[in-house]
Amino acid sequence: MPHDLPKAYDPTAIEDHWAGYWVRENLFAVPTPDPATISVQDQGPDGMSPFVILLPPPNVTGRLHMGHMLNQTEMDILTRWRRMSGRLALWVPGTDHAGIATQMMVERQLTEEGTSRQTLGREAFVERVWAWKRHYGGAIIEQMKRLGVSVDWSREYFTMDERLSVAVREAFVRLYAQGLIYRGAYIVNWCPRCQTAISDLEVVHQEQKGHLWEIRYPVLGDGGPEGKPSIETGEFITVATTRPETMLGDTAVAIHPEDERYLHLHGKKLRLPLMNREIPIVVDPWVSREFGTGAVKVTPAHDPNDFAIGERHHLPSINVMDDRAAINENGGAYAGLDRYVARKRIVADLEAQGHLGAIKDYTNNVGHCDRCKTVVEPRLSTQWFIAVNKEPTGGGDSMAEKARAAVRSDANGDKAIRFTPENYEKIYLEWMTNIHDWCISRQLWWGHRIPAWHCGACHKITVPESGSTGDPAACAHCGSDQITQETDVLDTWFSSGLLPVSVFGWPNITAETRADFDAFYPTSLLVTGFDILFFWVARMIMLGCWFAGDVPMPDGSPRPLAETVPFKEVYIHALVRDANREKMSKTKGNVIDPIEIVKQYGTDAVRFTLASMASPGTDIAFNVARTEGYRAFANKIWNAARFIFMNVDKAAELEIKVDPSSLPKLPAVGMDAPREDRWIVAEFESTANKVNRSLESYRYDDAANAIYQFFWGSFCDWYLEIVKLRLEISDTAGKEKIKPALTTLLSVFEASLRLLSPFMPFITEEIWHVLYGGNPPAGSIALAHYPPVQGIIDASVQIEMELLQSLIVEVRALRKEIGVEEKAIVPIELRAGESLREIAEQNRDIIERLARVSEVRFVDQISAGLSKHSTPQFDVAVIYERTIDIPAERERLTKEIAKREKQDANDERQLNDPAFVAKAPAHIVEGKKKQMQENRLLLEKAKAALAALPKE
Ligand SMILES: [Zn+2]
Ligand SMILES: [Zn+2]
């Protein structure tokens, strides 16, 4: 049956077809294993345990960007490689409900419709978000499907799915019962637009030009009689602030205890201007004497440092802003004004009343909401927290301590979790050592609503018991039925932090349900970017170690730390930058859309571009020119396939049948096989070794480049050219050479496709199916075997072929130099040692064909008068008498001499010009001198050539 491969390589057609096929056939699904056939004990330490990897769930609002493309390419290469190498490989996909981002998206829609979430009410709004999700939420998943990622789509999850929501509730109630969740007043970053607290990690700091306003607070004397207001002494303390509106909430001014300027004011009071409030002067060593006047206003409700001072000195906290960052009823005359309107008026009033000092220009780092870019307002509010440094009720390590132990070396130097690049371990441990309590509440409607109920009668909190499902009907403390559920939802990272345990069934781990958990937890690897190291990676380690610790091992024994971790390895990938190594950004307009590039060059070429530059800790400068190059690489493979198939079909017409299904699975040849066959097999095996070893250490670049060199160089440029000689049938004697030649050719090609497949899954799938005449041994090349590491490689034949190649390369170079026409076939002289002489004699036909040589003359010395090339192993010369048109050559040389003489005169004039030599940089002058010397040399050569021309 003839092999039907279209003439032109068209990635779009192939890729659409196979992407659909992989999803439709559910090719990469890994069903729940039968506990009888798989158990942790059986798997042993030989690296054959399942390879399990979780996709960092993109936001359901997301669109695929270059970072995703890199991340997914890296995961897909590793998963396909592990799967083909014989491991049960499971890659679990899903999307994140992305609380703030999704709520914002829908709120924007509502604004356009002239309504709002408040008008709709909570229930209708949440329903509306679900409707949005059903309609638009699949976009990024569709993009992933088109890119052909080899995930198990049957296990796709959404973080708001019922079973994952059960896990979120259970995690909360267990932590609450362990005394690790509390509610408290705390300074949070408040986004007045999103109207929710956001975490430190969601605040982006930007330098902004502003002002530093100095305000003078009058000092009060202690003189006033009982009950009468204190009298101003006429002295002032000057404080400075970038947010003058917060002064409305000042409850003290702080100074350093040893600041000599203020020693006489210890214990005194001040009058807060505009509010007419008496506030104390407190002494606190935290205050810096060097900064400004050494006196700072203290606003505990609006600044984290001030909050800490307030706690130390038992100062009241006066919150002066509402949820929209307008001044509230605590702001006196300014109540109802937006924060920036209030600022202007306050500054004007201070000035009018003589309390304003200097106004200085000041550049400071202002925090903005990462989602909506609104300036965040540090603000006191009541939030829910996890006490990460606290021991649980009943004793044991804190959550942070477990999360540190998982990454630290144990007594044997082993680590439960390894980071690549390794320096991230230190960064992680430092963060986990300085970690504060985790604020887990968000004032949103979209997300997992906190499972806690407030009692209207006794004001206590009721949290359901572990394992319960229904909502409580009465207060657990006083029995009142006046209970209402907390309105806050949980931080999105609380639910995504649980994913490694929840996707495999936690908390419902029973004897019947635990097969997934036993087989797949801990996962093998997490591939992610640095930007979510703390957001997500750290949270997964904290929550994974905590809750998996409750699940005994399959044999009932307690789970050791190394088995509680959510993943055994973390690979932090680098950034994709533009071709000039600039960070991609919308404002700069240098964002490369992966979907556009894929449309232009095909997924395979884009994947290969990323892989060829990906290695630990190195950012990728994405250059489209490179993608164009890899598109050409794919094309080269396509053409090689067409050439091979054409020959197989031609042979079949001559009754020479090569059956692809009986090819050796590893390209194997005997010692008596032709040298080039033994060589290409050795080359293939070296490449397979290099690729396997490089992927073990995340050197995608080394792996991709090794395959590229092999496929393009060794296979296409050399082997195909050589083997062509054996495929030609010019006489009846040619026939018997064909079958072994085709068999080796086809088996090496088939194995090379498998080697390349994890990097370029589409083109290899297409060609592989055609190679087997549409009847391949497996449903996909991705289910075939990966070429493994080989122990012994025939290195001697590689050395021999290298010699032969270098001989051919030198002859080709010589031909160019002395101007032999492309088509001319010429004799060569070769002086070579014994071994090369033998190789050259045996492979005369190859040399003759590949270097266009008519005859190899072995000599002891290259004849005088021939220009030769020398290497340590041989000298070679091409014998070629060019027939020259003497008058034309004389004219050409005469012209060249005139041109070079003129150039020389110019050079000399310039270099003798003192002004030029003095002004021009040294390297220019040096370059000019060198140029002059070269020109003179060529001038002499041309003169000699002219003199050597025969006279007419
Ligand atoms: Zn915001
Ligand atoms: Zn109660």
PDB file of C-alpha atoms in Angstrom, residues 32-202:
ATOM      1  CA  THR A  32      -8.212   4.755  38.892  1.00  0.00           C
ATOM      2  CA  PRO A  33      -5.867   1.823  39.298  1.00  0.00           C
ATOM      3  CA  ASP A  34      -7.046  -1.463  40.686  1.00  0.00           C
ATOM      4  CA  PRO A  35      -5.621  -1.561  44.227  1.00  0.00           C
ATOM      5  CA  ALA A  36      -4.869  -5.248  43.733  1.00  0.00           C
ATOM      6  CA  THR A  37      -2.443  -4.547  40.910  1.00  0.00           C
ATOM      7  CA  ILE A  38      -0.792  -1.403  42.129  1.00  0.00           C
ATOM      8  CA  SER A  39       0.475  -0.561  45.549  1.00  0.00           C
ATOM      9  CA  VAL A  40       3.132   1.749  46.798  1.00  0.00           C
ATOM     10  CA  GLN A  41       5.228  -1.143  48.075  1.00  0.00           C
ATOM     11  CA  ASP A  42       5.359  -2.815  44.681  1.00  0.00           C
ATOM     12  CA  GLN A  43       6.672   0.176  42.867  1.00  0.00           C
ATOM     13  CA  GLY A  44      10.033   0.155  44.536  1.00  0.00           C
ATOM     14  CA  PRO A  45      12.755   2.726  44.212  1.00  0.00           C
ATOM     15  CA  ASP A  46      13.588   1.942  40.589  1.00  0.00           C
ATOM     16  CA  GLY A  47      11.974   5.080  39.272  1.00  0.00           C
ATOM     17  CA  MET A  48       9.028   3.183  37.797  1.00  0.00           C
ATOM     18  CA  SER A  49       6.440   4.602  40.178  1.00  0.00           C
ATOM     19  CA  PRO A  50       3.723   6.610  38.409  1.00  0.00           C
ATOM     20  CA  PHE A  51       4.755   9.987  37.077  1.00  0.00           C
ATOM     21  CA  VAL A  52       2.134  12.423  38.348  1.00  0.00           C
ATOM     22  CA  ILE A  53       1.966  16.094  37.613  1.00  0.00           C
ATOM     23  CA  LEU A  54      -0.663  18.764  38.300  1.00  0.00           C
ATOM     24  CA  LEU A  55      -1.277  21.558  35.877  1.00  0.00           C
ATOM     25  CA  PRO A  56      -1.035  24.898  37.673  1.00  0.00           C
ATOM     26  CA  PRO A  57      -4.686  25.741  37.048  1.00  0.00           C
ATOM     27  CA  PRO A  58      -5.017  28.824  34.882  1.00  0.00           C
ATOM     28  CA  ASN A  59      -7.668  31.352  35.875  1.00  0.00           C
ATOM     29  CA  VAL A  60     -10.987  30.538  34.328  1.00  0.00           C
ATOM     30  CA  THR A  61     -10.931  34.106  32.986  1.00  0.00           C
ATOM     31  CA  GLY A  62      -7.527  33.537  31.420  1.00  0.00           C
ATOM     32  CA  ARG A  63      -6.191  33.576  27.899  1.00  0.00           C
ATOM     33  CA  LEU A  64      -3.134  31.607  26.969  1.00  0.00           C
ATOM     34  CA  HIS A  65       0.068  33.674  27.088  1.00  0.00           C
ATOM     35  CA  MET A  66       3.684  32.863  26.397  1.00  0.00           C
ATOM     36  CA  GLY A  67       4.306  31.943  30.052  1.00  0.00           C
ATOM     37  CA  HIS A  68       1.580  29.276  29.864  1.00  0.00           C
ATOM     38  CA  MET A  69       2.967  28.067  26.557  1.00  0.00           C
ATOM     39  CA  LEU A  70       6.445  27.576  28.047  1.00  0.00           C
ATOM     40  CA  ASN A  71       5.065  26.017  31.211  1.00  0.00           C
ATOM     41  CA  GLN A  72       2.850  23.613  29.282  1.00  0.00           C
ATOM     42  CA  THR A  73       5.517  22.756  26.733  1.00  0.00           C
ATOM     43  CA  GLU A  74       7.913  21.824  29.528  1.00  0.00           C
ATOM     44  CA  MET A  75       5.304  19.734  31.338  1.00  0.00           C
ATOM     45  CA  ASP A  76       4.162  18.048  28.148  1.00  0.00           C
ATOM     46  CA  ILE A  77       7.697  17.123  27.069  1.00  0.00           C
ATOM     47  CA  LEU A  78       8.408  15.554  30.457  1.00  0.00           C
ATOM     48  CA  THR A  79       5.055  13.765  30.670  1.00  0.00           C
ATOM     49  CA  ARG A  80       5.259  12.359  27.148  1.00  0.00           C
ATOM     50  CA  TRP A  81       8.857  11.311  27.713  1.00  0.00           C
ATOM     51  CA  ARG A  82       8.075   9.566  31.030  1.00  0.00           C
ATOM     52  CA  ARG A  83       4.987   7.933  29.541  1.00  0.00           C
ATOM     53  CA  MET A  84       6.894   6.636  26.515  1.00  0.00           C
ATOM     54  CA  SER A  85       9.663   5.475  28.854  1.00  0.00           C
ATOM     55  CA  GLY A  86       7.230   3.060  30.429  1.00  0.00           C
ATOM     56  CA  ARG A  87       5.912   4.913  33.458  1.00  0.00           C
ATOM     57  CA  LEU A  88       2.242   5.310  34.205  1.00  0.00           C
ATOM     58  CA  ALA A  89       2.013   9.032  33.470  1.00  0.00           C
ATOM     59  CA  LEU A  90      -0.846  11.139  34.771  1.00  0.00           C
ATOM     60  CA  TRP A  91      -1.200  14.831  34.127  1.00  0.00           C
ATOM     61  CA  VAL A  92      -4.251  16.388  35.776  1.00  0.00           C
ATOM     62  CA  PRO A  93      -5.734  19.555  34.220  1.00  0.00           C
ATOM     63  CA  GLY A  94      -8.154  22.073  35.660  1.00  0.00           C
ATOM     64  CA  THR A  95      -9.038  25.712  36.092  1.00  0.00           C
ATOM     65  CA  ASP A  96      -9.192  28.068  39.048  1.00  0.00           C
ATOM     66  CA  HIS A  97     -12.306  30.071  39.912  1.00  0.00           C
ATOM     67  CA  ALA A  98     -10.049  33.105  40.496  1.00  0.00           C
ATOM     68  CA  GLY A  99     -12.208  35.020  42.989  1.00  0.00           C
ATOM     69  CA  ILE A 100     -11.251  38.623  42.369  1.00  0.00           C
ATOM     70  CA  ALA A 101     -10.565  38.352  38.630  1.00  0.00           C
ATOM     71  CA  THR A 102     -13.807  36.585  37.784  1.00  0.00           C
ATOM     72  CA  GLN A 103     -15.963  38.765  40.010  1.00  0.00           C
ATOM     73  CA  MET A 104     -14.431  41.856  38.378  1.00  0.00           C
ATOM     74  CA  MET A 105     -15.117  40.526  34.890  1.00  0.00           C
ATOM     75  CA  VAL A 106     -18.796  39.974  35.626  1.00  0.00           C
ATOM     76  CA  GLU A 107     -19.119  43.268  37.520  1.00  0.00           C
ATOM     77  CA  ARG A 108     -17.816  45.055  34.449  1.00  0.00           C
ATOM     78  CA  GLN A 109     -20.516  43.405  32.364  1.00  0.00           C
ATOM     79  CA  LEU A 110     -23.140  44.492  34.884  1.00  0.00           C
ATOM     80  CA  THR A 111     -21.884  48.078  34.800  1.00  0.00           C
ATOM     81  CA  GLU A 112     -22.273  48.070  31.016  1.00  0.00           C
ATOM     82  CA  GLU A 113     -25.816  46.848  31.485  1.00  0.00           C
ATOM     83  CA  GLY A 114     -26.450  49.721  33.891  1.00  0.00           C
ATOM     84  CA  THR A 115     -26.812  47.536  36.944  1.00  0.00           C
ATOM     85  CA  SER A 116     -24.568  46.231  39.718  1.00  0.00           C
ATOM     86  CA  ARG A 117     -23.994  43.215  41.897  1.00  0.00           C
ATOM     87  CA  GLN A 118     -25.565  45.057  44.832  1.00  0.00           C
ATOM     88  CA  THR A 119     -28.755  45.558  42.829  1.00  0.00           C
ATOM     89  CA  LEU A 120     -28.784  41.895  41.854  1.00  0.00           C
ATOM     90  CA  GLY A 121     -28.129  40.604  45.352  1.00  0.00           C
ATOM     91  CA  ARG A 122     -25.716  37.877  46.344  1.00  0.00           C
ATOM     92  CA  GLU A 123     -27.583  34.806  45.137  1.00  0.00           C
ATOM     93  CA  ALA A 124     -28.486  36.179  41.718  1.00  0.00           C
ATOM     94  CA  PHE A 125     -24.979  37.538  41.288  1.00  0.00           C
ATOM     95  CA  VAL A 126     -23.334  34.186  42.024  1.00  0.00           C
ATOM     96  CA  GLU A 127     -25.740  32.528  39.567  1.00  0.00           C
ATOM     97  CA  ARG A 128     -24.736  35.126  37.014  1.00  0.00           C
ATOM     98  CA  VAL A 129     -21.036  34.300  37.527  1.00  0.00           C
ATOM     99  CA  TRP A 130     -21.770  30.604  36.999  1.00  0.00           C
ATOM    100  CA  ALA A 131     -23.546  31.496  33.770  1.00  0.00           C
ATOM    101  CA  TRP A 132     -20.533  33.526  32.704  1.00  0.00           C
ATOM    102  CA  LYS A 133     -18.258  30.610  33.552  1.00  0.00           C
ATOM    103  CA  ARG A 134     -20.338  28.151  31.532  1.00  0.00           C
ATOM    104  CA  HIS A 135     -20.281  30.464  28.558  1.00  0.00           C
ATOM    105  CA  TYR A 136     -16.752  31.872  28.527  1.00  0.00           C
ATOM    106  CA  GLY A 137     -14.829  29.857  31.069  1.00  0.00           C
ATOM    107  CA  GLY A 138     -13.696  27.148  28.675  1.00  0.00           C
ATOM    108  CA  ALA A 139     -11.607  29.394  26.422  1.00  0.00           C
ATOM    109  CA  ILE A 140      -8.235  28.594  27.914  1.00  0.00           C
ATOM    110  CA  ILE A 141      -9.052  24.881  28.057  1.00  0.00           C
ATOM    111  CA  GLU A 142      -9.924  24.907  24.353  1.00  0.00           C
ATOM    112  CA  GLN A 143      -6.608  26.578  23.637  1.00  0.00           C
ATOM    113  CA  MET A 144      -4.805  23.875  25.605  1.00  0.00           C
ATOM    114  CA  LYS A 145      -6.617  21.169  23.702  1.00  0.00           C
ATOM    115  CA  ARG A 146      -5.531  22.694  20.415  1.00  0.00           C
ATOM    116  CA  LEU A 147      -1.928  22.740  21.646  1.00  0.00           C
ATOM    117  CA  GLY A 148      -2.186  19.012  22.182  1.00  0.00           C
ATOM    118  CA  VAL A 149      -1.128  18.800  25.835  1.00  0.00           C
ATOM    119  CA  SER A 150      -1.209  15.170  26.891  1.00  0.00           C
ATOM    120  CA  VAL A 151      -3.406  15.571  29.967  1.00  0.00           C
ATOM    121  CA  ASP A 152      -6.124  13.265  31.282  1.00  0.00           C
ATOM    122  CA  TRP A 153      -9.212  15.248  30.303  1.00  0.00           C
ATOM    123  CA  SER A 154     -11.477  12.829  32.142  1.00  0.00           C
ATOM    124  CA  ARG A 155     -10.009  14.181  35.377  1.00  0.00           C
ATOM    125  CA  GLU A 156     -10.485  17.861  34.546  1.00  0.00           C
ATOM    126  CA  TYR A 157     -11.530  19.852  37.616  1.00  0.00           C
ATOM    127  CA  PHE A 158     -12.779  23.316  38.480  1.00  0.00           C
ATOM    128  CA  THR A 159     -11.887  24.602  41.939  1.00  0.00           C
ATOM    129  CA  MET A 160     -15.570  25.284  42.696  1.00  0.00           C
ATOM    130  CA  ASP A 161     -16.618  21.713  41.822  1.00  0.00           C
ATOM    131  CA  GLU A 162     -18.697  19.989  44.463  1.00  0.00           C
ATOM    132  CA  ARG A 163     -16.038  17.473  45.518  1.00  0.00           C
ATOM    133  CA  LEU A 164     -13.320  20.116  45.743  1.00  0.00           C
ATOM    134  CA  SER A 165     -15.649  22.404  47.705  1.00  0.00           C
ATOM    135  CA  VAL A 166     -16.165  19.605  50.217  1.00  0.00           C
ATOM    136  CA  ALA A 167     -12.388  19.522  50.717  1.00  0.00           C
ATOM    137  CA  VAL A 168     -12.269  23.292  51.248  1.00  0.00           C
ATOM    138  CA  ARG A 169     -14.973  23.164  53.913  1.00  0.00           C
ATOM    139  CA  GLU A 170     -13.374  20.195  55.657  1.00  0.00           C
ATOM    140  CA  ALA A 171      -9.955  21.872  55.707  1.00  0.00           C
ATOM    141  CA  PHE A 172     -11.460  24.963  57.294  1.00  0.00           C
ATOM    142  CA  VAL A 173     -13.413  23.140  59.981  1.00  0.00           C
ATOM    143  CA  ARG A 174     -10.461  20.936  60.942  1.00  0.00           C
ATOM    144  CA  LEU A 175      -8.112  23.889  61.273  1.00  0.00           C
ATOM    145  CA  TYR A 176     -10.750  25.718  63.316  1.00  0.00           C
ATOM    146  CA  ALA A 177     -11.139  22.742  65.639  1.00  0.00           C
ATOM    147  CA  GLN A 178      -7.361  22.621  66.022  1.00  0.00           C
ATOM    148  CA  GLY A 179      -7.390  26.223  67.203  1.00  0.00           C
ATOM    149  CA  LEU A 180      -5.524  27.439  64.149  1.00  0.00           C
ATOM    150  CA  ILE A 181      -8.188  29.677  62.640  1.00  0.00           C
ATOM    151  CA  TYR A 182      -9.169  32.895  64.349  1.00  0.00           C
ATOM    152  CA  ARG A 183     -10.933  36.108  63.578  1.00  0.00           C
ATOM    153  CA  GLY A 184      -9.233  39.353  64.378  1.00  0.00           C
ATOM    154  CA  ALA A 185      -8.736  42.998  63.642  1.00  0.00           C
ATOM    155  CA  TYR A 186      -5.791  43.561  61.464  1.00  0.00           C
ATOM    156  CA  ILE A 187      -4.374  46.049  59.027  1.00  0.00           C
ATOM    157  CA  VAL A 188      -5.017  44.672  55.584  1.00  0.00           C
ATOM    158  CA  ASN A 189      -4.422  45.974  52.096  1.00  0.00           C
ATOM    159  CA  TRP A 190      -7.846  47.160  51.128  1.00  0.00           C
ATOM    160  CA  CYS A 191      -8.840  47.648  47.500  1.00  0.00           C
ATOM    161  CA  PRO A 192     -11.579  50.311  47.451  1.00  0.00           C
ATOM    162  CA  ARG A 193     -12.642  49.236  43.945  1.00  0.00           C
ATOM    163  CA  CYS A 194     -12.761  45.470  44.507  1.00  0.00           C
ATOM    164  CA  GLN A 195     -13.978  46.214  48.055  1.00  0.00           C
ATOM    165  CA  THR A 196     -12.026  43.392  49.559  1.00  0.00           C
ATOM    166  CA  ALA A 197      -8.872  42.738  51.482  1.00  0.00           C
ATOM    167  CA  ILE A 198      -6.068  41.541  49.243  1.00  0.00           C
ATOM    168  CA  SER A 199      -2.890  39.776  50.249  1.00  0.00           C
ATOM    169  CA  ASP A 200       0.541  41.432  50.307  1.00  0.00           C
ATOM    170  CA  LEU A 201       1.363  39.331  47.261  1.00  0.00           C
ATOM    171  CA  GLU A 202      -1.501  40.858  45.306  1.00  0.00           C
TER     172      GLU A 202
END
